[in-house]
Short mmCIF file of N, CA and C in Angstrom, two decimals:
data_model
loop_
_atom_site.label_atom_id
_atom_site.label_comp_id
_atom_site.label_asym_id
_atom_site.label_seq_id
_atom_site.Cartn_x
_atom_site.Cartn_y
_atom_site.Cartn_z
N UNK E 1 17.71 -16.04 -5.41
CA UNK E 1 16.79 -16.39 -4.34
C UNK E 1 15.38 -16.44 -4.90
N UNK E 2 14.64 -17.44 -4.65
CA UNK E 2 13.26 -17.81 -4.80
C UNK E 2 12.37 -16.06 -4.81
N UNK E 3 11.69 -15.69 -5.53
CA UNK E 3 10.99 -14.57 -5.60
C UNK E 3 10.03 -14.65 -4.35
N UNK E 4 9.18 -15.91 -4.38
CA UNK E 4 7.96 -16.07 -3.43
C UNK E 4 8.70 -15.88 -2.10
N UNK E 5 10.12 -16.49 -1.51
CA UNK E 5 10.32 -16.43 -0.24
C UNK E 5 10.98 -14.74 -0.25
N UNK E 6 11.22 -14.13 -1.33
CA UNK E 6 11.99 -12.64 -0.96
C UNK E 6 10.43 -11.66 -0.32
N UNK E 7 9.32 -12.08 -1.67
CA UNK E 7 7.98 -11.01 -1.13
C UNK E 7 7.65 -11.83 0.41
N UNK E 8 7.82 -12.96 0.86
CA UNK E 8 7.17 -13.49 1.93
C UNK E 8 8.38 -12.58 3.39
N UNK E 9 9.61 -12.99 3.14
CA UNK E 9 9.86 -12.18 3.98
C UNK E 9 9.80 -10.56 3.80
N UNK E 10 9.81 -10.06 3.34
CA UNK E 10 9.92 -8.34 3.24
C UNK E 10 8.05 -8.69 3.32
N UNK E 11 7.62 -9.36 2.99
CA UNK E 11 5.63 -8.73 3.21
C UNK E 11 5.66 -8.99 4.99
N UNK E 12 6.19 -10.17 5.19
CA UNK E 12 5.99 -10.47 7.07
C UNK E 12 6.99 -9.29 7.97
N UNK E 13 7.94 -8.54 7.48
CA UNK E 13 8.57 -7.60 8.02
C UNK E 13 7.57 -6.14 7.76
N UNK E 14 7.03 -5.66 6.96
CA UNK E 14 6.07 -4.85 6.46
C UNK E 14 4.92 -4.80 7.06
N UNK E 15 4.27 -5.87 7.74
CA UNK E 15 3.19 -6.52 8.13
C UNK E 15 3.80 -5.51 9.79
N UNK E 16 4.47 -6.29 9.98
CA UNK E 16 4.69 -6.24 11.22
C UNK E 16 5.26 -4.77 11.75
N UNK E 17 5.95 -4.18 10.87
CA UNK E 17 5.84 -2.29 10.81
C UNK E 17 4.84 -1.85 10.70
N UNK E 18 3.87 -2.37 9.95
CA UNK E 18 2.70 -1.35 10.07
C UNK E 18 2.30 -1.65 11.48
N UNK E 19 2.13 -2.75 11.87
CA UNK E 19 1.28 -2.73 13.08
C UNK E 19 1.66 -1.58 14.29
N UNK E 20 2.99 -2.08 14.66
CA UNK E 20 3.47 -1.28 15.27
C UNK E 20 3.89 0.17 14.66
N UNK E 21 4.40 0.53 13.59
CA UNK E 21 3.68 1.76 13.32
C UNK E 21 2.38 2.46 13.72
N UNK E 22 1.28 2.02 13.33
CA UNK E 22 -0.27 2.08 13.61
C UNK E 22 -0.46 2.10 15.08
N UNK E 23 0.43 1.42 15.98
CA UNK E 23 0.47 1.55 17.85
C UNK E 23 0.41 2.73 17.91
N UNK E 24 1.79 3.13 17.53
CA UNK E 24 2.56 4.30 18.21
C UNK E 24 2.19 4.92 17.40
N UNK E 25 1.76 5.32 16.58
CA UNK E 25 1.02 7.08 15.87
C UNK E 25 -0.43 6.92 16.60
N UNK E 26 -1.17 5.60 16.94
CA UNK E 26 -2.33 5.55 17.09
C UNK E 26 -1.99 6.53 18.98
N UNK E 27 -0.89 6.10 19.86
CA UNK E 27 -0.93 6.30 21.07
C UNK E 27 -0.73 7.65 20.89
N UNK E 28 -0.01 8.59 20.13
CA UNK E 28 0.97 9.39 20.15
C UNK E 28 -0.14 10.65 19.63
N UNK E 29 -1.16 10.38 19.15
CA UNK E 29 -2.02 11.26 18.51
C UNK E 29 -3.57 10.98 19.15
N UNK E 30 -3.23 9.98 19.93
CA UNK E 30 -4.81 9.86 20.23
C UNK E 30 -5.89 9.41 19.52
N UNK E 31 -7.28 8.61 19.84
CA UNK E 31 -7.82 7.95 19.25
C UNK E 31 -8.84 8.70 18.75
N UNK E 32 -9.85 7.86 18.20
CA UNK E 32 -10.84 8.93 17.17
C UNK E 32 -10.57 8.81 15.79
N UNK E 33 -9.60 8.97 15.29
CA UNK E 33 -9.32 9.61 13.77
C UNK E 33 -8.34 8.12 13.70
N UNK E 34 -8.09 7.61 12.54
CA UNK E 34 -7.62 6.42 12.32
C UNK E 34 -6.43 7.25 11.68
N UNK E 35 -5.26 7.80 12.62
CA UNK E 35 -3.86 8.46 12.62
C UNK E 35 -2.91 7.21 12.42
N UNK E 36 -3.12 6.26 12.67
CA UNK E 36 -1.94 5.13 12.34
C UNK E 36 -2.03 4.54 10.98
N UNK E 37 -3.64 4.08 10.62
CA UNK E 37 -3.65 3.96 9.24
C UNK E 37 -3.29 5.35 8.10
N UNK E 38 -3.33 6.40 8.42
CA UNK E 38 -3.12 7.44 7.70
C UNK E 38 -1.82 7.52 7.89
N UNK E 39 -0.87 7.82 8.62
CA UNK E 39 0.40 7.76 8.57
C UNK E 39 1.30 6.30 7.73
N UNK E 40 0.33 5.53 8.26
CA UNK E 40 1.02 4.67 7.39
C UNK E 40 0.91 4.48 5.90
N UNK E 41 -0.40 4.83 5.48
CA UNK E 41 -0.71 5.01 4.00
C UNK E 41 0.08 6.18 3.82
N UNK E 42 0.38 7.26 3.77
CA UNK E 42 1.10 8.51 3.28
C UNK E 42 2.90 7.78 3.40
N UNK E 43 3.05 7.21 4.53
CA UNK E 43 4.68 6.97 4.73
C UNK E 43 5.17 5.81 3.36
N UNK E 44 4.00 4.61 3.18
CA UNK E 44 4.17 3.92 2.52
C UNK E 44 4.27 4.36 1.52
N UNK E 45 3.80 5.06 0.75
CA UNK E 45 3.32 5.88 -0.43
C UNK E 45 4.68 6.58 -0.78
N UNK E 46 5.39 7.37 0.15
CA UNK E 46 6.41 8.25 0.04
C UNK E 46 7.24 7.25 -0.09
N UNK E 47 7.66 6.15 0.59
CA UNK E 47 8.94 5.48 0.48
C UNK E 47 8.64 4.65 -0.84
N UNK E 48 7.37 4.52 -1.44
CA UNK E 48 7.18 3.58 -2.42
C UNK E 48 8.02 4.67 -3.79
N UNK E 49 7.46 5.67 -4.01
CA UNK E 49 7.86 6.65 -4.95
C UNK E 49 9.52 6.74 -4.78
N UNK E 50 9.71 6.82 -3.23
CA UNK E 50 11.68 6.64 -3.17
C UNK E 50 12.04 5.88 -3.65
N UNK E 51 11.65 4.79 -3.35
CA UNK E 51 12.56 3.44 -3.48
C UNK E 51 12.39 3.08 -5.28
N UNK E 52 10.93 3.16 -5.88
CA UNK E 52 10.91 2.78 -7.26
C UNK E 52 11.84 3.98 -7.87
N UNK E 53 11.67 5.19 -7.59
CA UNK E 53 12.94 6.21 -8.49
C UNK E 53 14.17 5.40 -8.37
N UNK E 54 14.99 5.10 -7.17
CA UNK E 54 15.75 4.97 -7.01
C UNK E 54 16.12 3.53 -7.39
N UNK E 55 15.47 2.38 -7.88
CA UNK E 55 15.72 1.25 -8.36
C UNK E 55 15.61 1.64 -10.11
N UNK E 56 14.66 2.20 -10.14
CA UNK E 56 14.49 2.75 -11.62
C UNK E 56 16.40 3.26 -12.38
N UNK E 57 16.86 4.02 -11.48
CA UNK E 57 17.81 5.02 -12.03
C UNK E 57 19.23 3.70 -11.38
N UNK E 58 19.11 2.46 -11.10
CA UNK E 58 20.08 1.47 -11.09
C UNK E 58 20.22 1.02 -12.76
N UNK E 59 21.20 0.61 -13.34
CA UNK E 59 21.40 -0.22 -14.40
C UNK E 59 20.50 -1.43 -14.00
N UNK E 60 21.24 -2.39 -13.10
CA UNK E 60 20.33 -3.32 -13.00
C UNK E 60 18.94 -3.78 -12.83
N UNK E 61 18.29 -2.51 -12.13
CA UNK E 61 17.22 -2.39 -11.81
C UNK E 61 16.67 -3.20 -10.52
N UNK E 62 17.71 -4.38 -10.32
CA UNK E 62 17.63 -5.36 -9.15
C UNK E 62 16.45 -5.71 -8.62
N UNK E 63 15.48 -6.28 -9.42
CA UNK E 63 14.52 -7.19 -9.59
C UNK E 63 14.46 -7.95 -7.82
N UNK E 64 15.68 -8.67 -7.72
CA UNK E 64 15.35 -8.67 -5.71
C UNK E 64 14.83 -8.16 -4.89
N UNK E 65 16.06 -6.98 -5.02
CA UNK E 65 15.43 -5.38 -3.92
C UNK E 65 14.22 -5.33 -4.37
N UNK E 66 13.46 -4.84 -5.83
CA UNK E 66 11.97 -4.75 -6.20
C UNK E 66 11.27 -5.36 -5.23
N UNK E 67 11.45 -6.70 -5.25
CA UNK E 67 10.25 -7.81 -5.01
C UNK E 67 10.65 -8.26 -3.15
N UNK E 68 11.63 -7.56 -2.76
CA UNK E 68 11.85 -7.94 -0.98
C UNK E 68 11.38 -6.37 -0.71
N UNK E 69 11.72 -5.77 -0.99
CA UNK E 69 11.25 -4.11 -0.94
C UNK E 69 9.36 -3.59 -1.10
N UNK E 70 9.74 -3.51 -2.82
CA UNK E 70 8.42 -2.85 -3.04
C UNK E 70 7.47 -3.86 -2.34
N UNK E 71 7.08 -4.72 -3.27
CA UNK E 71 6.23 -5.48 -3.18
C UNK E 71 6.09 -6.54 -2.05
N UNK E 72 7.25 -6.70 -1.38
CA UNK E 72 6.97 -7.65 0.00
C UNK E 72 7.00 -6.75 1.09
N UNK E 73 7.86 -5.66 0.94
CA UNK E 73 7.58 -4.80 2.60
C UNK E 73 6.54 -3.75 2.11
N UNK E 74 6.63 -2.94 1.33
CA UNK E 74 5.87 -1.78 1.37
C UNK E 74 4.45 -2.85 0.74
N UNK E 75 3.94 -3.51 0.16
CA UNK E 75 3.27 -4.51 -0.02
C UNK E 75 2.62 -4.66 1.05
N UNK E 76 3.73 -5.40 2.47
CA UNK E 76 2.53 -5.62 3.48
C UNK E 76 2.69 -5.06 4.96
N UNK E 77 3.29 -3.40 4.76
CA UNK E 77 3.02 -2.49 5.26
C UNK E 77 1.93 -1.75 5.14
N UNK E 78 1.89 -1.30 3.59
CA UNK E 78 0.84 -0.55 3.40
C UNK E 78 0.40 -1.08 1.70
N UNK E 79 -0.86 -1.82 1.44
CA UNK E 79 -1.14 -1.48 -0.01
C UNK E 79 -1.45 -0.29 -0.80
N UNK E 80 -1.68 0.10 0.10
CA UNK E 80 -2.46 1.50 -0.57
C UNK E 80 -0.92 2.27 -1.01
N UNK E 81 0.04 1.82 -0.91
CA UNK E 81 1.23 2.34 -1.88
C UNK E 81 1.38 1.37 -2.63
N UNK E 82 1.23 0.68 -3.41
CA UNK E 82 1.27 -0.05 -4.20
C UNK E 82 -0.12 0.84 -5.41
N UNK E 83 -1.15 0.83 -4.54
CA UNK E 83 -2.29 1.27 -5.59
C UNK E 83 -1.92 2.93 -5.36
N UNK E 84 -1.48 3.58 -4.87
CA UNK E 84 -1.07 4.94 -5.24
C UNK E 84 0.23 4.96 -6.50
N UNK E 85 1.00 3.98 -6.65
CA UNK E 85 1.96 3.45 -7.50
C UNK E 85 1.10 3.18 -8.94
N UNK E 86 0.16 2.80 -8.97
CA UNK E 86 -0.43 2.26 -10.21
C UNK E 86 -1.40 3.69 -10.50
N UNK E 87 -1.86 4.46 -9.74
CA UNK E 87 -2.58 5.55 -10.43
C UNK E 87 -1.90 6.28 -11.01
N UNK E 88 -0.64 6.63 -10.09
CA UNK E 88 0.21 7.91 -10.86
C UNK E 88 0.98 7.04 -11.99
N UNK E 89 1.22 5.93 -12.10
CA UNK E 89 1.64 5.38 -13.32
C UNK E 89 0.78 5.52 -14.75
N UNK E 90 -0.50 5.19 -14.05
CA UNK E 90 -1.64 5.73 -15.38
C UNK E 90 -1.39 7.06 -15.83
N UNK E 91 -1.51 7.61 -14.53
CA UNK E 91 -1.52 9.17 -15.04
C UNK E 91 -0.09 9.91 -15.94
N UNK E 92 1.07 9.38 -15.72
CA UNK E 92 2.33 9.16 -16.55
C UNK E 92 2.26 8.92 -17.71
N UNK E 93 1.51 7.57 -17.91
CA UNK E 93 1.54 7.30 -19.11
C UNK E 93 0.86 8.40 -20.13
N UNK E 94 0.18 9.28 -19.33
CA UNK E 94 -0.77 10.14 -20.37
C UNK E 94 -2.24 9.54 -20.33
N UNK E 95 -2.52 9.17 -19.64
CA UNK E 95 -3.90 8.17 -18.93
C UNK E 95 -4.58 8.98 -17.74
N UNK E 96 -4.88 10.16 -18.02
CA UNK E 96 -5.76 10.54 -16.40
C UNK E 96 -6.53 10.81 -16.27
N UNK E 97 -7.41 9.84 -17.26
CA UNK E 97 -8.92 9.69 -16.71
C UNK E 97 -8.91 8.36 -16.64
N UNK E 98 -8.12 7.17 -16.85
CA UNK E 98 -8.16 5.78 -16.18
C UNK E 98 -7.45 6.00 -15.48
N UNK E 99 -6.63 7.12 -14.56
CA UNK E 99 -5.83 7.34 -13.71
C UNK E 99 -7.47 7.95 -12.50
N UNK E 100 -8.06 8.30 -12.58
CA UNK E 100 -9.25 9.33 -11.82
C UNK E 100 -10.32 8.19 -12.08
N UNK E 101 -10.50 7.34 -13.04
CA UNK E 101 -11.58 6.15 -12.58
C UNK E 101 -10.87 5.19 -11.81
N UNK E 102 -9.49 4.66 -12.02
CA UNK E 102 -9.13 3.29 -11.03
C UNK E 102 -9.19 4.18 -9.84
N UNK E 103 -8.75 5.30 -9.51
CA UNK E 103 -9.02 5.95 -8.07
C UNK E 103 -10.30 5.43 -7.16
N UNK E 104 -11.32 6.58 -8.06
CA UNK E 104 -12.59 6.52 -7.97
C UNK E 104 -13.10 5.66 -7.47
N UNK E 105 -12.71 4.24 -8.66
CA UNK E 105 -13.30 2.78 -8.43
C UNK E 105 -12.52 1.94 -7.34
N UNK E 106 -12.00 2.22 -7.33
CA UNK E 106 -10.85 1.41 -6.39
C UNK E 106 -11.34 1.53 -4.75
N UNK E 107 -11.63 3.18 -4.52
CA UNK E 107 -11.94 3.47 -3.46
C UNK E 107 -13.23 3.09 -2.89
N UNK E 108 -14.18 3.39 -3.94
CA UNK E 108 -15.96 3.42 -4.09
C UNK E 108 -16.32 2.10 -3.70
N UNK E 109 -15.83 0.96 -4.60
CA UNK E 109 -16.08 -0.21 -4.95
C UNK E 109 -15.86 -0.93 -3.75
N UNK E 110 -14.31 -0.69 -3.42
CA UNK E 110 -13.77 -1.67 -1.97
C UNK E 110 -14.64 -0.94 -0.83
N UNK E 111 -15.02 0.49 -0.66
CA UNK E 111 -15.95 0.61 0.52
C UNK E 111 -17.48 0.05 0.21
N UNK E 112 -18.07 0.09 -0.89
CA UNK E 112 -19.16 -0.78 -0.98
C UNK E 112 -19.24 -2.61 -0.75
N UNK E 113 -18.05 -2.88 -1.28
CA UNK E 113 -17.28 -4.15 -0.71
C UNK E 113 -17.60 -4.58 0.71
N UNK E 114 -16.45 -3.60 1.40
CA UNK E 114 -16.89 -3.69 2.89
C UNK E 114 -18.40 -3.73 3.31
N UNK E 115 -18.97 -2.96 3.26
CA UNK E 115 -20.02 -2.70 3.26
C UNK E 115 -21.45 -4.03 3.29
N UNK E 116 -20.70 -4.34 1.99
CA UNK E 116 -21.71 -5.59 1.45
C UNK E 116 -21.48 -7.12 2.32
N UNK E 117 -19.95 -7.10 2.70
CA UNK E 117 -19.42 -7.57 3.53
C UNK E 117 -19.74 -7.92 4.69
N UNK E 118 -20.29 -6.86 5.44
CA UNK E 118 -20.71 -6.54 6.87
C UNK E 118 -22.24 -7.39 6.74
N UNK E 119 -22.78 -6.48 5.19
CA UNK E 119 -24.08 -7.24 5.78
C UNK E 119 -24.72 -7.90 5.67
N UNK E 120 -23.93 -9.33 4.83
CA UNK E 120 -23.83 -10.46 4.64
C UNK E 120 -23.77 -11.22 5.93
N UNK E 121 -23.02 -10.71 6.48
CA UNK E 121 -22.15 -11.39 7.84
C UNK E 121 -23.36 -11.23 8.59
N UNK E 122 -24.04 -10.18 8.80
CA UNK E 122 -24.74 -9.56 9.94
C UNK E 122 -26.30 -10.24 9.25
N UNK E 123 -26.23 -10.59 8.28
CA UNK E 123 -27.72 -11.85 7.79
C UNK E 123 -27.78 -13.26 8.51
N UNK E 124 -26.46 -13.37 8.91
CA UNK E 124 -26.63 -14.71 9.77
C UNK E 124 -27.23 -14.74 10.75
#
């Protein structure tokens, strides 16, 4: 099966869990505190670490499941398991201080991003 249509469906199924994920923790906990994006970054995160052990420890490794799984549902459920996937990979390799700067930067950078974002927009 085509790679692009496996991440397109598992990212539009992912997409569409988070949202509704993000409802119902958002209703269930009350507003204020962004409880749906946090549940969903921690859930994503946990099933990302499941699912790569557990494709890891296949012979085949099944390159499908990978790319309808990791990268198309947990992809566009939550990225921030994908980039929690790549720090602790640095840090594995024996890398944890480019494991503690991509953090750092990752986080710093995309909120200055936003940021710069807004007030670009808000110059018009």
């Amino acid at each position: 099966m085509s790679a692009f249509f496996l991440v397109f469906v598992g990212g539009g199924l992912g997409a569409v869990s988070r949202y509704g994920s993000g409802l119902l923790v958002g209703r269930v906990a009350g507003h204020g505190f962004p409880w749906g994006t946090l549940f969903v970054n921690v859930a994503g995160s946990l099933v990302m670490g499941l699912l790569v052990s557990w494709l890891a420890r296949r012979s085949s490794g099944d390159s499908d499941l990978r790319l309808l799984l990791a990268v198309g549902f947990l992809g566009g459920f939550t990225t921030f398991s994908a980039f929690s996937l790549d720090a602790v990979a640095l840090y594995e390799r024996g890398e944890p201080t480019a494991a503690m700067i991509y953090v750092l930067a990752s986080v710093l950078v995309s909120i200055l991003a936003l940021f710069a974002g807004l007030w670009l927009v808000r110059q018009l």
